[in-house]
Amino acid sequence: MTVITRFAPSPTGFLHIGGARTALFNWLYARHHGGQFRLRIEDTDRARSTPEAMEAIVDGMQWLGLDWDGEVVYQSQQADRHAEVARQLLADGNAYYCYCTPEELAEMREKAKAEGRSLMYDGRWRDRDPSEAPASVDPVVRLKAPQQGETIIEDQVQGNVKFKNDQLDDMVLLRGDGTPTYMLSVVVDDHDMGISHIMRGDDHLNNAARQAQLYKAMGWDMPVFGHIPLIHGADGAKLSKRHGALGIEAYKDMGYLPEAIRNHLLRLGWGHGDDEFISTEQAIEWFDVDGLGKSPSRFDFKKLDNINGYYIRQSDDQTLINLTLPGLSETIGRDLGEVDIERLTAAMPALKERGKSIPELVENAIFLTDTRPLEMDEKSASAVAGDAPKLLAEISVYLKSTEVWDHDALDACVRQFATDREIKFGMVAQPLRAALTGRAKTPGIFDVLTILGKEESLARVADISTKQA
RNA sequence: GGUCCCAUCGUCUAGUGGCCUAGGACGCUGCCCUUUCACGGCGGAAACACGAGUUCGAACCUCGUUGGGAUCACCA
């Protein structure tokens, strides 16, 4: 069987982290099995769908590197087909018109609640003669679902899940205005698109049973379901828009790399032995349902940071430079000049060893673009106090006479100075670092000297050494 | 409340009846490396929710309890 999966978000908001994981799993599953991965926008809810949200979803998918096969399907454009299916169901006696008013329905639920039953429609129009229909009500079309027996979902993740049919009411297929509901639309679209495997959040598990009844009524083959546990917020509750669920672009803005997000999401609800850092290629090779867990997981930013740091170290310098440039420019409030970019380029190999996110890279790169005289942070200020200026004046003599300005030569030079002066290496390195960068967190001192170049380095040192102690 | 799902360190997880005095990762923490910060290396604290049962033997199977979650729309 050819595997065809899909990701079917509703465009009522951004692409949030749970949706992104669902998309990733479906994408991985399709790629692993050499099948297709489709994207369908579920914009059945005309009122709540927005073009901005659709754009955000598409952008998010692209940023994550999840490419889909074929054209994007817009569910709303299939409305006629959905209605046609409803009419067929009606003609076959598998659906019926229901003339209940909203008030009646509300009353029904009140009563059910009071009696401790499920909040279900009681099927009062199921076998009622249409001649009794009130003229003032636009009827909805409901599925005539079986009332006896049970519906079993053979779920790839959850196993066999049984629902008693008397617990499932007759769901609305067509609204009073003739538009299809989600329940109808998903089933028809999944069928028409030939979707073979449906992987989605387990908040849809209950829906699956009712959808199964619809497949059955139409005589269609059922896709294979796989309901994956949800990602919860730090407090263990479902992630929702007002509950810590951020759009995927928020993660981008926070400086996370798509490969890091992918890796972290992959490990939420799926595992492959003790493997932690899993490349996308490996993920495609390994991903299958047997690695999926059944219990919900929580999103842990600390772990994401760690993973992101790993991928930053793995990234090539130019990519990182491109990502750092805009933030750096914004932070220092000016466009970057040629010299700035040269320095950033030279510094990136050292910078990326100690950054967990792009903003951190930016932060750590600021010293490169600072103009003299440098502002000192607290630690640096104390490092250049006291005898430091004198010491720096002496070391600058050594530095000045250095012919070759590279890491090894500078290393030898500064160590020679320390030896000559009979002081510990750290005693000279600390003031030097402070004078050169103004801060405590920096790349190695020889890297800093190399990156800044001889002229700038000596100038920065002179700013301190010539200051009256 | 009805229905459905879930339950191993704080978090993500490995574990599918003996290999478990429960492994890995993040985080926390001690030491080492070291010019700062990271990285890296070596250690440490930290979990099978509870109670029965099945079995020679249970984290793994069964039942119950407790706890958490999802869902019950003319939303998707």
CSV table of N, CA and C (backbone and C1' of nucleotides) in Angstrom, one decimal, chain B residues 4-38:
chain,number,residue,atom,x,y,z
B,4,C,P,-15.4,3.8,27.7
B,4,C,O5',-14.2,4.5,27.1
B,4,C,C5',-14.0,4.5,25.6
B,4,C,C4',-12.9,5.5,25.3
B,4,C,C3',-11.5,5.3,26.0
B,4,C,O3',-10.8,4.2,25.4
B,4,C,C1',-12.0,7.6,26.0
B,5,C,P,-9.7,3.4,26.3
B,5,C,O5',-8.5,4.5,26.3
B,5,C,C5',-7.9,4.9,25.1
B,5,C,C4',-6.9,6.0,25.4
B,5,C,C3',-5.9,5.6,26.5
B,5,C,O3',-4.8,4.8,26.0
B,5,C,C1',-6.7,7.8,26.9
B,6,C,P,-4.1,3.9,27.0
B,6,C,O5',-3.2,4.9,27.8
B,6,C,C5',-2.2,5.7,27.2
B,6,C,C4',-1.7,6.7,28.2
B,6,C,C3',-1.0,6.1,29.4
B,6,C,O3',0.3,5.8,29.1
B,6,C,C1',-2.5,7.9,30.0
B,7,A,P,1.1,4.7,30.1
B,7,A,O5',1.3,5.5,31.4
B,7,A,C5',2.1,6.7,31.3
B,7,A,C4',2.4,7.2,32.8
B,7,A,C3',3.1,6.1,33.6
B,7,A,O3',4.4,6.4,34.0
B,7,A,C1',0.9,6.7,34.5
B,8,U,P,5.2,7.6,33.9
B,8,U,O5',6.5,7.1,34.6
B,8,U,C5',6.4,6.3,35.8
B,8,U,C4',7.7,5.8,36.2
B,8,U,C3',8.8,6.9,36.2
B,8,U,O3',8.8,7.6,37.4
B,8,U,C1',9.5,4.9,35.1
B,9,C,P,8.8,9.2,37.2
B,9,C,O5',10.3,9.5,37.5
B,9,C,C5',10.7,10.9,37.7
B,9,C,C4',12.0,10.8,38.5
B,9,C,C3',12.8,12.2,38.5
B,9,C,O3',12.7,12.7,39.9
B,9,C,C1',14.2,10.3,38.1
B,10,G,P,11.2,13.1,40.5
B,10,G,O5',11.1,14.5,39.8
B,10,G,C5',10.0,15.4,40.2
B,10,G,C4',10.1,16.6,39.3
B,10,G,C3',10.1,16.3,37.8
B,10,G,O3',8.7,16.3,37.4
B,10,G,C1',11.9,17.7,38.3
B,11,U,P,8.3,15.3,36.2
B,11,U,O5',9.0,15.9,35.0
B,11,U,C5',8.6,17.1,34.4
B,11,U,C4',9.3,17.4,33.1
B,11,U,C3',9.4,16.2,32.2
B,11,U,O3',8.3,16.2,31.4
B,11,U,C1',11.6,17.1,32.5
B,12,C,P,7.8,14.7,30.8
B,12,C,O5',8.9,14.5,29.6
B,12,C,C5',9.0,15.4,28.5
B,12,C,C4',10.1,14.9,27.6
B,12,C,C3',10.0,13.4,27.2
B,12,C,O3',9.0,13.2,26.2
B,12,C,C1',12.2,13.9,27.8
B,13,U,P,8.3,11.8,26.1
B,13,U,O5',9.5,10.9,25.8
B,13,U,C5',9.6,9.5,26.2
B,13,U,C4',11.0,9.1,26.2
B,13,U,C3',11.2,7.6,26.4
B,13,U,O3',11.1,6.9,25.2
B,13,U,C1',12.8,8.9,27.7
B,14,A,P,10.6,5.4,25.3
B,14,A,O5',11.9,4.7,25.8
B,14,A,C5',13.1,4.7,24.9
B,14,A,C4',14.1,3.8,25.5
B,14,A,C3',13.7,2.4,25.9
B,14,A,O3',13.6,1.6,24.7
B,14,A,C1',15.2,3.2,27.5
B,15,G,P,12.4,0.6,24.5
B,15,G,O5',12.5,-0.4,25.7
B,15,G,C5',13.8,-1.2,25.9
B,15,G,C4',13.8,-1.6,27.3
B,15,G,C3',12.7,-2.6,27.6
B,15,G,O3',13.3,-3.9,27.7
B,15,G,C1',13.0,-0.9,29.3
B,16,U,P,12.7,-5.2,27.1
B,16,U,O5',11.2,-5.1,27.5
B,16,U,C5',10.6,-6.1,28.3
B,16,U,C4',9.2,-6.3,27.8
B,16,U,C3',9.1,-7.4,26.9
B,16,U,O3',9.1,-8.6,27.6
B,16,U,C1',7.8,-5.6,26.1
B,17,G,P,8.3,-9.9,27.6
B,17,G,O5',8.4,-10.3,29.1
B,17,G,C5',8.6,-9.3,30.1
B,17,G,C4',9.2,-10.0,31.3
B,17,G,C3',10.0,-11.2,31.0
B,17,G,O3',11.4,-10.9,30.7
B,17,G,C1',8.5,-11.6,32.8
B,18,G,P,12.6,-10.7,31.0
B,18,G,O5',12.8,-10.8,32.6
B,18,G,C5',13.7,-10.0,33.4
B,18,G,C4',14.3,-10.9,34.5
B,18,G,C3',15.8,-11.1,34.4
B,18,G,O3',16.3,-10.4,35.5
B,18,G,C1',14.6,-13.1,34.8
B,19,C,P,16.9,-9.1,35.6
B,19,C,O5',18.1,-9.1,34.5
B,19,C,C5',19.4,-9.5,34.9
B,19,C,C4',20.3,-9.2,33.7
B,19,C,C3',20.4,-7.8,33.3
B,19,C,O3',21.3,-7.1,34.1
B,19,C,C1',20.3,-9.2,31.4
B,20,C,P,21.2,-5.5,34.2
B,20,C,O5',20.8,-4.9,35.6
B,20,C,C5',20.3,-5.7,36.7
B,20,C,C4',19.1,-5.0,37.3
B,20,C,C3',18.0,-5.9,37.6
B,20,C,O3',17.7,-6.0,39.0
B,20,C,C1',17.3,-3.9,36.5
B,21,U,P,18.6,-6.2,40.1
B,21,U,O5',18.8,-4.7,40.6
B,21,U,C5',18.1,-4.1,41.6
B,21,U,C4',19.0,-3.3,42.5
B,21,U,C3',19.7,-2.2,41.8
B,21,U,O3',18.8,-1.0,41.7
B,21,U,C1',21.2,-3.3,43.2
B,22,A,P,19.1,0.1,40.7
B,22,A,O5',18.4,-0.4,39.3
B,22,A,C5',19.1,-0.8,38.2
B,22,A,C4',18.4,-0.4,37.0
B,22,A,C3',18.4,1.1,36.7
B,22,A,O3',19.5,1.4,35.9
B,22,A,C1',16.2,0.3,36.6
B,23,G,P,20.6,2.5,36.5
B,23,G,O5',21.3,2.9,35.1
B,23,G,C5',22.1,2.0,34.4
B,23,G,C4',21.9,2.2,32.9
B,23,G,C3',21.9,3.7,32.5
B,23,G,O3',23.2,4.2,32.4
B,23,G,C1',20.0,2.7,31.5
B,24,G,P,23.4,5.8,32.8
B,24,G,O5',23.0,6.5,31.5
B,24,G,C5',23.6,6.2,30.2
B,24,G,C4',22.8,6.9,29.1
B,24,G,C3',22.7,8.4,29.2
B,24,G,O3',23.9,9.1,28.8
B,24,G,C1',20.6,7.5,28.6
B,25,A,P,24.2,10.5,29.5
B,25,A,O5',23.1,11.4,28.9
B,25,A,C5',23.1,11.7,27.5
B,25,A,C4',21.9,12.6,27.2
B,25,A,C3',21.8,13.8,28.0
B,25,A,O3',22.7,14.9,27.6
B,25,A,C1',19.7,12.8,27.9
B,26,C,P,23.2,15.9,28.7
B,26,C,O5',21.9,16.8,28.9
B,26,C,C5',21.4,17.6,27.9
B,26,C,C4',20.2,18.3,28.4
B,26,C,C3',20.3,19.2,29.6
B,26,C,O3',20.9,20.4,29.3
B,26,C,C1',18.4,17.9,29.8
B,27,G,P,21.9,21.1,30.4
B,27,G,O5',21.0,21.3,31.7
B,27,G,C5',19.9,22.3,31.7
B,27,G,C4',19.2,22.1,32.9
B,27,G,C3',20.0,22.2,34.2
B,27,G,O3',20.2,23.5,34.6
B,27,G,C1',18.5,20.3,34.3
B,28,C,P,21.6,23.8,35.3
B,28,C,O5',21.5,23.1,36.7
B,28,C,C5',20.5,23.5,37.7
B,28,C,C4',20.6,22.6,38.9
B,28,C,C3',22.0,22.4,39.5
B,28,C,O3',22.4,23.5,40.3
B,28,C,C1',20.9,20.4,39.4
B,29,U,P,23.9,24.0,40.2
B,29,U,O5',24.7,22.8,40.9
B,29,U,C5',24.5,22.5,42.3
B,29,U,C4',25.1,21.3,42.7
B,29,U,C3',26.6,21.2,42.4
B,29,U,O3',27.4,21.8,43.4
B,29,U,C1',25.6,19.2,41.6
B,30,G,P,28.8,22.3,43.1
B,30,G,O5',29.7,21.1,43.3
B,30,G,C5',30.1,20.6,44.6
B,30,G,C4',31.0,19.4,44.5
B,30,G,C3',32.3,19.6,43.7
B,30,G,O3',33.3,20.3,44.4
B,30,G,C1',31.3,17.6,43.0
B,31,C,P,34.3,21.2,43.6
B,31,C,O5',35.2,20.2,42.8
B,31,C,C5',36.1,19.3,43.5
B,31,C,C4',36.6,18.3,42.6
B,31,C,C3',37.5,18.8,41.4
B,31,C,O3',38.8,19.1,41.8
B,31,C,C1',36.0,17.2,40.6
B,32,C,P,39.6,20.2,41.0
B,32,C,O5',39.8,19.4,39.6
B,32,C,C5',40.7,18.3,39.5
B,32,C,C4',40.7,17.7,38.1
B,32,C,C3',41.2,18.7,37.0
B,32,C,O3',42.6,18.8,37.0
B,32,C,C1',39.2,17.6,36.2
B,33,C,P,43.3,20.2,36.5
B,33,C,O5',42.8,20.3,35.0
B,33,C,C5',43.3,19.4,34.0
B,33,C,C4',42.8,19.7,32.7
B,33,C,C3',43.0,21.2,32.2
B,33,C,O3',44.2,21.4,31.6
B,33,C,C1',40.7,20.5,31.9
B,34,U,P,45.2,22.5,32.2
B,34,U,O5',44.5,23.8,31.9
B,34,U,C5',44.3,24.3,30.6
B,34,U,C4',43.4,25.4,30.6
B,34,U,C3',43.7,26.6,31.5
B,34,U,O3',44.6,27.5,30.9
B,34,U,C1',41.4,26.0,31.8
B,35,U,P,45.3,28.5,31.8
B,35,U,O5',44.2,29.6,32.0
B,35,U,C5',44.4,30.7,32.9
B,35,U,C4',43.6,31.9,32.5
B,35,U,C3',42.2,31.5,32.1
B,35,U,O3',41.4,31.4,33.2
B,35,U,C1',43.1,32.9,30.4
B,36,U,P,40.1,30.5,33.3
B,36,U,O5',38.9,31.6,33.0
B,36,U,C5',38.7,32.7,33.9
B,36,U,C4',37.6,33.5,33.3
B,36,U,C3',36.3,32.8,32.9
B,36,U,O3',35.5,32.6,34.0
B,36,U,C1',37.0,34.3,31.2
B,37,C,P,34.6,31.3,34.2
B,37,C,O5',33.6,31.4,32.9
B,37,C,C5',32.7,32.5,32.9
B,37,C,C4',32.0,32.4,31.5
B,37,C,C3',31.5,31.0,31.1
B,37,C,O3',30.2,30.7,31.7
B,37,C,C1',32.6,31.9,29.3
B,38,A,P,29.7,29.2,31.9
B,38,A,O5',29.5,28.9,30.4
B,38,A,C5',29.6,27.5,29.9
B,38,A,C4',29.6,27.5,28.4
B,38,A,C3',29.9,26.2,27.8
B,38,A,O3',28.7,25.5,27.7
B,38,A,C1',31.5,27.7,26.9
